Amino acid sequence: MKKIICCVLFSVLSLPVCAKNIIADKFVEQVKEAAAVNGDISASVNIECPVKQASGKLTVTKASYSYSEAKGSFVFKGTHKTSSSMIYMTPINFEDNFESDAIDGFEFAFAMSAGQVFITIMKDGTVTTEADSASRKGAHEIRCALVNTE
């Protein structure tokens, strides 16, 4: 009986982790597929971070591996205007094998008035944000999470 209760408890507690992985995996696959065809896409994810200023909504409207051809925005939470526009997106492969077609995630770079924001989303649900500002020395990476857009 204890084993059954432990299994049920483990299953219930692991559902939020699985949901985040599903959101990340779906988003990465949508961007990958769009980049392989004509680039047109309408995909977005909400990002929650322990530092509220790093939270917001990432939207991709054109997926391209060519510098400055990818289009999208990152709207910081609590604002209604586009806070930063996408500069580029880079595919990430866990093995750093540039000849492989396997894509495990993407790094997105956005321009701000006083610097840049980098957001990394991996299929396994790992999400990080990093801001590089002219007014602050050094960039700090923050581990975040994806939340449902619905």
Short mmCIF file of N, CA, C and O in Angstrom, two decimals, residues 26-123:
data_model
loop_
_atom_site.label_atom_id
_atom_site.label_comp_id
_atom_site.label_asym_id
_atom_site.label_seq_id
_atom_site.Cartn_x
_atom_site.Cartn_y
_atom_site.Cartn_z
N LYS A 26 7.55 21.94 -27.12
CA LYS A 26 6.64 22.38 -28.19
C LYS A 26 7.14 23.69 -28.81
O LYS A 26 7.17 23.83 -30.04
N PHE A 27 7.55 24.65 -27.97
CA PHE A 27 8.02 25.94 -28.46
C PHE A 27 9.29 25.76 -29.31
O PHE A 27 9.38 26.31 -30.41
N VAL A 28 10.25 25.00 -28.81
CA VAL A 28 11.50 24.77 -29.55
C VAL A 28 11.22 24.10 -30.88
O VAL A 28 11.78 24.48 -31.92
N GLU A 29 10.34 23.10 -30.88
CA GLU A 29 10.01 22.40 -32.13
C GLU A 29 9.31 23.33 -33.13
O GLU A 29 9.58 23.28 -34.33
N GLN A 30 8.40 24.20 -32.65
CA GLN A 30 7.72 25.15 -33.55
C GLN A 30 8.73 26.08 -34.20
O GLN A 30 8.66 26.33 -35.41
N VAL A 31 9.65 26.61 -33.42
CA VAL A 31 10.66 27.53 -33.96
C VAL A 31 11.57 26.81 -34.94
O VAL A 31 11.87 27.31 -36.03
N LYS A 32 11.99 25.61 -34.59
CA LYS A 32 12.87 24.80 -35.46
C LYS A 32 12.20 24.51 -36.80
O LYS A 32 12.81 24.69 -37.86
N GLU A 33 10.93 24.08 -36.75
CA GLU A 33 10.20 23.77 -37.99
C GLU A 33 10.00 25.01 -38.85
O GLU A 33 10.13 24.94 -40.08
N ALA A 34 9.69 26.14 -38.24
CA ALA A 34 9.50 27.37 -39.00
C ALA A 34 10.80 27.81 -39.66
O ALA A 34 10.80 28.24 -40.82
N ALA A 35 11.91 27.69 -38.96
CA ALA A 35 13.21 28.09 -39.51
C ALA A 35 13.60 27.20 -40.69
O ALA A 35 14.29 27.64 -41.62
N ALA A 36 13.15 25.95 -40.68
CA ALA A 36 13.47 25.01 -41.76
C ALA A 36 12.66 25.27 -43.02
O ALA A 36 13.05 24.87 -44.11
N VAL A 37 11.53 25.97 -42.89
CA VAL A 37 10.67 26.21 -44.05
C VAL A 37 10.84 27.67 -44.49
O VAL A 37 11.87 28.04 -44.99
N ASN A 38 9.84 28.50 -44.29
CA ASN A 38 9.92 29.89 -44.74
C ASN A 38 10.11 30.88 -43.61
O ASN A 38 10.22 32.07 -43.83
N GLY A 39 10.10 30.40 -42.37
CA GLY A 39 10.34 31.26 -41.22
C GLY A 39 9.11 31.84 -40.56
O GLY A 39 9.17 32.29 -39.42
N ASP A 40 7.98 31.85 -41.27
CA ASP A 40 6.77 32.45 -40.69
C ASP A 40 6.27 31.61 -39.52
O ASP A 40 6.13 30.40 -39.61
N ILE A 41 6.00 32.30 -38.41
CA ILE A 41 5.58 31.63 -37.19
C ILE A 41 4.87 32.65 -36.30
O ILE A 41 5.12 33.85 -36.41
N SER A 42 4.02 32.16 -35.46
CA SER A 42 3.42 32.99 -34.43
C SER A 42 3.42 32.16 -33.15
O SER A 42 2.47 31.44 -32.86
N ALA A 43 4.53 32.23 -32.42
CA ALA A 43 4.69 31.43 -31.21
C ALA A 43 5.14 32.32 -30.07
O ALA A 43 5.96 33.22 -30.27
N SER A 44 4.60 32.07 -28.89
CA SER A 44 5.01 32.87 -27.74
C SER A 44 4.97 32.02 -26.48
O SER A 44 4.23 31.05 -26.40
N VAL A 45 5.78 32.42 -25.52
CA VAL A 45 5.81 31.78 -24.21
C VAL A 45 5.95 32.86 -23.15
O VAL A 45 6.56 33.91 -23.38
N ASN A 46 5.33 32.59 -22.00
CA ASN A 46 5.48 33.48 -20.85
C ASN A 46 6.59 32.95 -19.97
O ASN A 46 6.66 31.75 -19.70
N ILE A 47 7.45 33.85 -19.54
CA ILE A 47 8.61 33.49 -18.72
C ILE A 47 8.46 34.13 -17.35
O ILE A 47 8.24 35.33 -17.25
N GLU A 48 8.55 33.29 -16.31
CA GLU A 48 8.50 33.77 -14.92
C GLU A 48 9.87 33.57 -14.30
O GLU A 48 10.43 32.47 -14.37
N CYS A 49 10.38 34.64 -13.69
CA CYS A 49 11.69 34.59 -13.06
C CYS A 49 11.59 35.04 -11.61
O CYS A 49 10.68 35.81 -11.27
N PRO A 50 12.53 34.60 -10.76
CA PRO A 50 12.51 35.07 -9.38
C PRO A 50 12.72 36.58 -9.29
O PRO A 50 12.24 37.23 -8.37
N VAL A 51 13.43 37.13 -10.25
CA VAL A 51 13.60 38.58 -10.36
C VAL A 51 12.52 39.06 -11.32
O VAL A 51 12.58 38.78 -12.51
N LYS A 52 11.51 39.76 -10.80
CA LYS A 52 10.34 40.13 -11.60
C LYS A 52 10.70 40.95 -12.84
O LYS A 52 10.02 40.88 -13.86
N GLN A 53 11.78 41.74 -12.78
CA GLN A 53 12.16 42.56 -13.92
C GLN A 53 12.63 41.71 -15.10
O GLN A 53 12.70 42.20 -16.22
N ALA A 54 12.94 40.45 -14.88
CA ALA A 54 13.39 39.56 -15.96
C ALA A 54 12.23 38.77 -16.56
O ALA A 54 12.40 38.09 -17.57
N SER A 55 11.06 38.83 -15.96
CA SER A 55 9.89 38.09 -16.44
C SER A 55 9.24 38.81 -17.61
O SER A 55 9.35 40.03 -17.73
N GLY A 56 8.54 38.05 -18.45
CA GLY A 56 7.83 38.67 -19.56
C GLY A 56 7.36 37.66 -20.57
O GLY A 56 7.31 36.46 -20.31
N LYS A 57 7.03 38.16 -21.75
CA LYS A 57 6.50 37.32 -22.82
C LYS A 57 7.42 37.41 -24.04
O LYS A 57 7.66 38.49 -24.56
N LEU A 58 7.92 36.24 -24.47
CA LEU A 58 8.75 36.15 -25.66
C LEU A 58 7.87 35.73 -26.83
O LEU A 58 7.14 34.75 -26.72
N THR A 59 7.91 36.47 -27.90
CA THR A 59 7.14 36.16 -29.10
C THR A 59 8.07 36.09 -30.30
O THR A 59 8.92 36.96 -30.48
N VAL A 60 7.92 35.04 -31.11
CA VAL A 60 8.69 34.89 -32.34
C VAL A 60 7.72 34.96 -33.50
O VAL A 60 6.74 34.22 -33.54
N THR A 61 7.97 35.87 -34.45
CA THR A 61 7.11 36.00 -35.63
C THR A 61 7.80 35.55 -36.91
O THR A 61 7.14 35.29 -37.91
N LYS A 62 9.14 35.49 -36.90
CA LYS A 62 9.89 34.94 -38.03
C LYS A 62 11.13 34.26 -37.50
O LYS A 62 11.93 34.87 -36.80
N ALA A 63 11.26 32.98 -37.81
CA ALA A 63 12.41 32.19 -37.36
C ALA A 63 13.44 32.12 -38.48
O ALA A 63 13.13 31.67 -39.58
N SER A 64 14.65 32.57 -38.19
CA SER A 64 15.73 32.52 -39.17
C SER A 64 17.05 32.45 -38.43
O SER A 64 17.23 33.09 -37.40
N TYR A 65 17.98 31.67 -38.99
CA TYR A 65 19.31 31.56 -38.38
C TYR A 65 20.24 32.66 -38.88
O TYR A 65 21.35 32.80 -38.37
N SER A 66 19.80 33.44 -39.84
CA SER A 66 20.61 34.55 -40.36
C SER A 66 20.51 35.74 -39.41
O SER A 66 19.41 36.10 -38.96
N TYR A 67 21.65 36.34 -39.14
CA TYR A 67 21.71 37.47 -38.22
C TYR A 67 20.77 38.58 -38.66
O TYR A 67 20.76 38.95 -39.82
N SER A 68 19.99 39.10 -37.79
CA SER A 68 19.02 40.20 -37.94
C SER A 68 17.81 39.87 -38.83
O SER A 68 16.99 40.73 -39.08
N GLU A 69 17.69 38.63 -39.29
CA GLU A 69 16.50 38.26 -40.07
C GLU A 69 15.40 37.64 -39.22
O GLU A 69 14.26 37.61 -39.61
N ALA A 70 15.76 37.14 -38.05
CA ALA A 70 14.76 36.62 -37.12
C ALA A 70 13.98 37.80 -36.56
O ALA A 70 14.54 38.86 -36.28
N LYS A 71 12.69 37.63 -36.40
CA LYS A 71 11.84 38.71 -35.89
C LYS A 71 11.06 38.23 -34.68
O LYS A 71 10.58 37.11 -34.63
N GLY A 72 10.94 39.11 -33.72
CA GLY A 72 10.20 38.79 -32.52
C GLY A 72 10.40 39.88 -31.50
O GLY A 72 11.05 40.91 -31.76
N SER A 73 9.84 39.68 -30.31
CA SER A 73 9.96 40.69 -29.27
C SER A 73 9.92 40.04 -27.89
O SER A 73 9.49 38.91 -27.74
N PHE A 74 10.38 40.79 -26.92
CA PHE A 74 10.27 40.40 -25.53
C PHE A 74 9.63 41.57 -24.79
O PHE A 74 10.17 42.67 -24.77
N VAL A 75 8.44 41.33 -24.27
CA VAL A 75 7.72 42.36 -23.52
C VAL A 75 7.87 42.05 -22.04
O VAL A 75 7.44 40.99 -21.57
N PHE A 76 8.50 42.96 -21.32
CA PHE A 76 8.70 42.77 -19.90
C PHE A 76 7.37 42.78 -19.17
O PHE A 76 6.47 43.55 -19.52
N LYS A 77 7.24 41.94 -18.16
CA LYS A 77 6.00 41.84 -17.39
C LYS A 77 5.70 43.19 -16.74
O LYS A 77 6.58 43.86 -16.24
N GLY A 78 4.44 43.57 -16.79
CA GLY A 78 4.03 44.85 -16.21
C GLY A 78 4.04 46.00 -17.19
O GLY A 78 3.66 47.11 -16.86
N THR A 79 4.49 45.75 -18.44
CA THR A 79 4.45 46.78 -19.47
C THR A 79 3.58 46.27 -20.61
O THR A 79 3.40 45.07 -20.76
N HIS A 80 3.07 47.17 -21.41
CA HIS A 80 2.23 46.76 -22.53
C HIS A 80 2.85 47.11 -23.87
O HIS A 80 2.28 46.86 -24.91
N LYS A 81 4.00 47.68 -23.84
CA LYS A 81 4.68 48.01 -25.09
C LYS A 81 5.81 47.03 -25.33
O LYS A 81 6.26 46.34 -24.42
N THR A 82 6.27 46.94 -26.56
CA THR A 82 7.39 46.08 -26.88
C THR A 82 8.64 46.67 -26.25
O THR A 82 9.06 47.77 -26.60
N SER A 83 9.20 45.95 -25.32
CA SER A 83 10.37 46.45 -24.61
C SER A 83 11.66 46.23 -25.37
O SER A 83 12.59 47.00 -25.25
N SER A 84 11.72 45.18 -26.14
CA SER A 84 12.94 44.90 -26.89
C SER A 84 12.63 44.07 -28.13
O SER A 84 11.73 43.24 -28.13
N SER A 85 13.38 44.34 -29.19
CA SER A 85 13.20 43.63 -30.46
C SER A 85 14.31 42.61 -30.66
O SER A 85 15.46 42.84 -30.28
N MET A 86 13.96 41.49 -31.30
CA MET A 86 14.93 40.42 -31.51
C MET A 86 16.03 40.84 -32.48
O MET A 86 15.76 41.44 -33.52
N ILE A 87 17.25 40.50 -32.10
CA ILE A 87 18.42 40.74 -32.95
C ILE A 87 18.75 39.46 -33.72
O ILE A 87 18.98 39.48 -34.92
N TYR A 88 18.79 38.35 -32.99
CA TYR A 88 19.09 37.06 -33.62
C TYR A 88 18.61 35.93 -32.73
O TYR A 88 18.27 36.12 -31.57
N MET A 89 18.58 34.72 -33.31
CA MET A 89 18.33 33.49 -32.56
C MET A 89 19.36 32.48 -33.00
O MET A 89 19.76 32.44 -34.17
N THR A 90 19.84 31.69 -32.06
CA THR A 90 20.88 30.71 -32.33
C THR A 90 20.43 29.34 -31.82
O THR A 90 20.02 29.23 -30.67
N PRO A 91 20.53 28.31 -32.66
CA PRO A 91 20.18 26.97 -32.17
C PRO A 91 21.27 26.46 -31.23
O PRO A 91 22.45 26.78 -31.37
N ILE A 92 20.86 25.65 -30.25
CA ILE A 92 21.80 25.08 -29.29
C ILE A 92 21.72 23.56 -29.38
O ILE A 92 20.63 22.99 -29.41
N ASN A 93 22.88 22.94 -29.43
CA ASN A 93 23.00 21.49 -29.45
C ASN A 93 23.80 21.09 -28.22
O ASN A 93 24.87 21.63 -27.99
N PHE A 94 23.28 20.15 -27.42
CA PHE A 94 23.96 19.75 -26.18
C PHE A 94 25.40 19.31 -26.43
O PHE A 94 26.27 19.51 -25.61
N GLU A 95 25.65 18.67 -27.55
CA GLU A 95 26.98 18.16 -27.83
C GLU A 95 27.85 19.16 -28.58
O GLU A 95 28.97 18.85 -28.95
N ASP A 96 27.34 20.36 -28.82
CA ASP A 96 28.06 21.38 -29.58
C ASP A 96 28.56 20.85 -30.93
O ASP A 96 29.63 21.22 -31.40
N ASN A 97 27.78 19.99 -31.54
CA ASN A 97 28.11 19.44 -32.84
C ASN A 97 27.39 20.29 -33.89
O ASN A 97 26.20 20.15 -34.11
N PHE A 98 28.13 21.18 -34.53
CA PHE A 98 27.53 22.12 -35.48
C PHE A 98 27.07 21.45 -36.76
O PHE A 98 26.31 22.04 -37.53
N GLU A 99 27.50 20.23 -37.02
CA GLU A 99 27.08 19.52 -38.22
C GLU A 99 25.81 18.71 -37.99
O GLU A 99 25.21 18.21 -38.93
N SER A 100 25.40 18.58 -36.74
CA SER A 100 24.22 17.79 -36.40
C SER A 100 22.95 18.60 -36.64
O SER A 100 22.92 19.82 -36.47
N ASP A 101 21.89 17.90 -37.04
CA ASP A 101 20.59 18.54 -37.21
C ASP A 101 19.81 18.60 -35.89
O ASP A 101 18.75 19.21 -35.82
N ALA A 102 20.34 17.95 -34.86
CA ALA A 102 19.66 17.93 -33.56
C ALA A 102 19.71 19.32 -32.91
O ALA A 102 20.78 19.92 -32.80
N ILE A 103 18.56 19.82 -32.54
CA ILE A 103 18.47 21.12 -31.86
C ILE A 103 17.80 20.87 -30.51
O ILE A 103 16.69 20.37 -30.44
N ASP A 104 18.53 21.23 -29.45
CA ASP A 104 18.04 21.01 -28.10
C ASP A 104 17.44 22.27 -27.48
O ASP A 104 16.84 22.21 -26.41
N GLY A 105 17.61 23.40 -28.15
CA GLY A 105 17.07 24.64 -27.63
C GLY A 105 17.52 25.82 -28.48
O GLY A 105 18.17 25.65 -29.52
N PHE A 106 17.16 27.01 -28.03
CA PHE A 106 17.53 28.23 -28.75
C PHE A 106 17.95 29.31 -27.77
O PHE A 106 17.45 29.38 -26.64
N GLU A 107 18.88 30.16 -28.23
CA GLU A 107 19.18 31.38 -27.51
C GLU A 107 18.64 32.53 -28.37
O GLU A 107 18.87 32.57 -29.57
N PHE A 108 17.91 33.42 -27.73
CA PHE A 108 17.34 34.58 -28.40
C PHE A 108 18.00 35.83 -27.82
O PHE A 108 18.16 35.95 -26.61
N ALA A 109 18.37 36.75 -28.70
CA ALA A 109 18.99 38.01 -28.25
C ALA A 109 18.07 39.16 -28.63
O ALA A 109 17.55 39.21 -29.75
N PHE A 110 17.87 40.09 -27.69
CA PHE A 110 16.99 41.23 -27.89
C PHE A 110 17.73 42.52 -27.56
O PHE A 110 18.49 42.58 -26.59
N ALA A 111 17.48 43.55 -28.35
CA ALA A 111 18.09 44.85 -28.12
C ALA A 111 17.20 45.67 -27.20
O ALA A 111 15.99 45.70 -27.35
N MET A 112 17.85 46.32 -26.23
CA MET A 112 17.16 47.27 -25.35
C MET A 112 17.82 48.63 -25.57
O MET A 112 18.88 48.73 -26.18
N SER A 113 17.21 49.65 -25.02
CA SER A 113 17.79 50.99 -25.18
C SER A 113 19.16 51.11 -24.52
O SER A 113 20.01 51.84 -24.98
N ALA A 114 19.40 50.36 -23.44
CA ALA A 114 20.67 50.48 -22.73
C ALA A 114 21.45 49.17 -22.69
O ALA A 114 22.29 48.97 -21.84
N GLY A 115 21.19 48.26 -23.62
CA GLY A 115 21.93 47.00 -23.62
C GLY A 115 21.21 45.90 -24.38
O GLY A 115 20.51 46.17 -25.36
N GLN A 116 21.38 44.67 -23.90
CA GLN A 116 20.78 43.51 -24.55
C GLN A 116 20.23 42.55 -23.51
O GLN A 116 20.69 42.51 -22.37
N VAL A 117 19.25 41.75 -23.95
CA VAL A 117 18.69 40.67 -23.13
C VAL A 117 18.87 39.38 -23.91
O VAL A 117 18.58 39.33 -25.10
N PHE A 118 19.36 38.35 -23.22
CA PHE A 118 19.54 37.04 -23.82
C PHE A 118 18.64 36.05 -23.09
O PHE A 118 18.65 35.98 -21.87
N ILE A 119 17.87 35.28 -23.86
CA ILE A 119 16.97 34.29 -23.27
C ILE A 119 17.29 32.95 -23.91
O ILE A 119 17.34 32.83 -25.14
N THR A 120 17.52 31.95 -23.08
CA THR A 120 17.79 30.60 -23.55
C THR A 120 16.64 29.70 -23.12
O THR A 120 16.26 29.70 -21.96
N ILE A 121 16.10 28.97 -24.09
CA ILE A 121 15.02 28.01 -23.82
C ILE A 121 15.45 26.66 -24.38
O ILE A 121 15.73 26.53 -25.56
N MET A 122 15.50 25.68 -23.48
CA MET A 122 15.89 24.33 -23.86
C MET A 122 14.67 23.41 -23.83
O MET A 122 13.73 23.64 -23.07
N LYS A 123 14.69 22.36 -24.65
CA LYS A 123 13.59 21.40 -24.70
C LYS A 123 13.29 20.77 -23.35
O LYS A 123 12.17 20.41 -23.07
#
